[in-house]
Amino acid sequence: MERTALTRAMARVPGPVTVVTTIDGTGKRWGFTANSFTSVSLDPPLVLVCLNKTASTHEAFTAADRFLINVLAHGEDEVALRFARSGVDRFADADMEPCEMGLPGSHGACVRVACSMHAVLDAGDHSILVGRVVDTYTNDRTPLVYYNRAFAHPATDTDADTGTEEPVEILHLADW
Ligand SMILES: Cc1cc2nc3c(=O)[nH]c(=O)nc-3n(C[C@H](O)[C@H](O)[C@H](O)COP(=O)(O)O)c2cc1C
């Protein structure tokens, strides 16, 4: 299996844009941008995010007892880029404040999912952080979406009403 074929295929799969945060035993804040966030189980409530073993944040997250997933909203592109950038202070812009479990969270996020660490699984060149959900926060903001190696946002009813976007058919799927 060719690596580029897989990355090309996965680029066509839309996903969320999240910033995952934690705090270590010395009080230092850690965070990274991730689109690998997904739910795993409802009973017990489990979610996961994959973290590259070469990431500067890998040691801190695999040792952490809790983490917070911030699902970024439309307009938070800069936050996503900053938390993916190497060698910078990702918390310098002061847009992360203590939220659920006291962990750094974005007040602009459309969803926050607070987890205790359930398991750290070995998966090739990544570790899978499996979190047990202890708290959630949601609002009506439109989420940021990562698709075709770019940030996008799903069309909303408002877009269709105002004609600010190409008209798209909006399907309202049943809850699962
Ligand atoms: C949209 C986007 C999604 C990303 N998703 C992941 C991810 O799911 N897992 C991961 O380990 N890194 C992901 N990254 C890369 C990290 O954010 C970060 O750039 C990488 O860990 C290198 O950071 P370092 O300087 O801390 O080593 C993503 C980057 C972007 C821009």
mmCIF file of N, CA and C in Angstrom, residues 21-24 27-30 66-68 70 91 96-105 112 114-115 134-135:
data_model
loop_
_atom_site.group_PDB
_atom_site.id
_atom_site.type_symbol
_atom_site.label_atom_id
_atom_site.label_comp_id
_atom_site.label_asym_id
_atom_site.label_seq_id
_atom_site.Cartn_x
_atom_site.Cartn_y
_atom_site.Cartn_z
ATOM 1 N N THR A 21 -6.081 19.318 24.615
ATOM 2 C CA THR A 21 -5.213 19.939 25.618
ATOM 3 C C THR A 21 -5.103 19.073 26.871
ATOM 4 N N THR A 22 -4.014 19.296 27.590
ATOM 5 C CA THR A 22 -3.870 18.715 28.915
ATOM 6 C C THR A 22 -2.913 19.592 29.726
ATOM 7 N N ILE A 23 -2.754 19.252 31.009
ATOM 8 C CA ILE A 23 -1.804 19.934 31.899
ATOM 9 C C ILE A 23 -1.002 18.845 32.593
ATOM 10 N N ASP A 24 0.332 19.003 32.624
ATOM 11 C CA ASP A 24 1.150 17.969 33.271
ATOM 12 C C ASP A 24 1.311 18.249 34.772
ATOM 13 N N GLY A 27 2.166 21.680 36.007
ATOM 14 C CA GLY A 27 1.261 22.780 35.672
ATOM 15 C C GLY A 27 1.441 23.307 34.269
ATOM 16 N N LYS A 28 2.355 22.694 33.503
ATOM 17 C CA LYS A 28 2.580 23.155 32.115
ATOM 18 C C LYS A 28 1.436 22.682 31.210
ATOM 19 N N ARG A 29 0.979 23.595 30.336
ATOM 20 C CA ARG A 29 -0.110 23.284 29.412
ATOM 21 C C ARG A 29 0.443 22.702 28.110
ATOM 22 N N TRP A 30 -0.266 21.722 27.574
ATOM 23 C CA TRP A 30 0.117 21.087 26.314
ATOM 24 C C TRP A 30 -1.101 21.041 25.400
ATOM 25 N N ARG A 66 -5.836 13.016 32.151
ATOM 26 C CA ARG A 66 -7.063 13.603 31.603
ATOM 27 C C ARG A 66 -6.713 14.498 30.421
ATOM 28 N N PHE A 67 -7.691 14.698 29.539
ATOM 29 C CA PHE A 67 -7.477 15.626 28.424
ATOM 30 C C PHE A 67 -8.816 16.200 27.980
ATOM 31 N N LEU A 68 -8.738 17.327 27.268
ATOM 32 C CA LEU A 68 -9.938 18.045 26.820
ATOM 33 C C LEU A 68 -9.878 18.214 25.301
ATOM 34 N N ASN A 70 -11.305 20.126 22.205
ATOM 35 C CA ASN A 70 -12.024 21.325 21.769
ATOM 36 C C ASN A 70 -12.340 21.178 20.283
ATOM 37 N N PHE A 91 0.102 28.619 23.417
ATOM 38 C CA PHE A 91 -0.858 29.246 24.336
ATOM 39 C C PHE A 91 -0.646 30.754 24.448
ATOM 40 N N MET A 96 -7.070 30.480 25.192
ATOM 41 C CA MET A 96 -7.419 29.251 25.906
ATOM 42 C C MET A 96 -7.545 29.583 27.389
ATOM 43 N N GLU A 97 -8.673 29.246 27.942
ATOM 44 C CA GLU A 97 -8.924 29.541 29.359
ATOM 45 C C GLU A 97 -9.340 28.264 30.068
ATOM 46 N N PRO A 98 -9.168 28.223 31.408
ATOM 47 C CA PRO A 98 -9.569 27.014 32.123
ATOM 48 C C PRO A 98 -11.045 26.695 31.886
ATOM 49 N N CYS A 99 -11.302 25.475 31.448
ATOM 50 C CA CYS A 99 -12.681 25.038 31.188
ATOM 51 C C CYS A 99 -12.926 23.744 31.953
ATOM 52 N N GLU A 100 -13.607 22.796 31.336
ATOM 53 C CA GLU A 100 -13.950 21.542 32.014
ATOM 54 C C GLU A 100 -12.684 20.903 32.594
ATOM 55 N N MET A 101 -12.778 20.358 33.788
ATOM 56 C CA MET A 101 -11.671 19.705 34.504
ATOM 57 C C MET A 101 -10.483 20.642 34.726
ATOM 58 N N GLY A 102 -10.717 21.952 34.569
ATOM 59 C CA GLY A 102 -9.642 22.926 34.726
ATOM 60 C C GLY A 102 -8.663 22.946 33.567
ATOM 61 N N LEU A 103 -8.995 22.246 32.491
ATOM 62 C CA LEU A 103 -8.062 22.144 31.353
ATOM 63 C C LEU A 103 -8.273 23.287 30.367
ATOM 64 N N PRO A 104 -7.224 23.642 29.601
ATOM 65 C CA PRO A 104 -7.337 24.765 28.668
ATOM 66 C C PRO A 104 -8.389 24.494 27.595
ATOM 67 N N GLY A 105 -9.328 25.425 27.469
ATOM 68 C CA GLY A 105 -10.388 25.256 26.484
ATOM 69 C C GLY A 105 -10.630 26.544 25.732
ATOM 70 N N ARG A 112 -16.970 20.872 23.484
ATOM 71 C CA ARG A 112 -15.804 20.458 24.272
ATOM 72 C C ARG A 112 -16.149 19.127 24.927
ATOM 73 N N ALA A 114 -14.591 16.539 27.737
ATOM 74 C CA ALA A 114 -13.576 16.351 28.781
ATOM 75 C C ALA A 114 -13.489 14.868 29.127
ATOM 76 N N CYS A 115 -12.276 14.364 29.191
ATOM 77 C CA CYS A 115 -12.066 12.919 29.372
ATOM 78 C C CYS A 115 -11.056 12.633 30.462
ATOM 79 N N VAL A 134 -16.207 12.493 30.738
ATOM 80 C CA VAL A 134 -16.755 12.850 32.046
ATOM 81 C C VAL A 134 -17.610 14.112 31.991
ATOM 82 N N ASP A 135 -17.466 14.903 30.913
ATOM 83 C CA ASP A 135 -18.239 16.135 30.807
ATOM 84 C C ASP A 135 -18.250 16.577 29.340
#
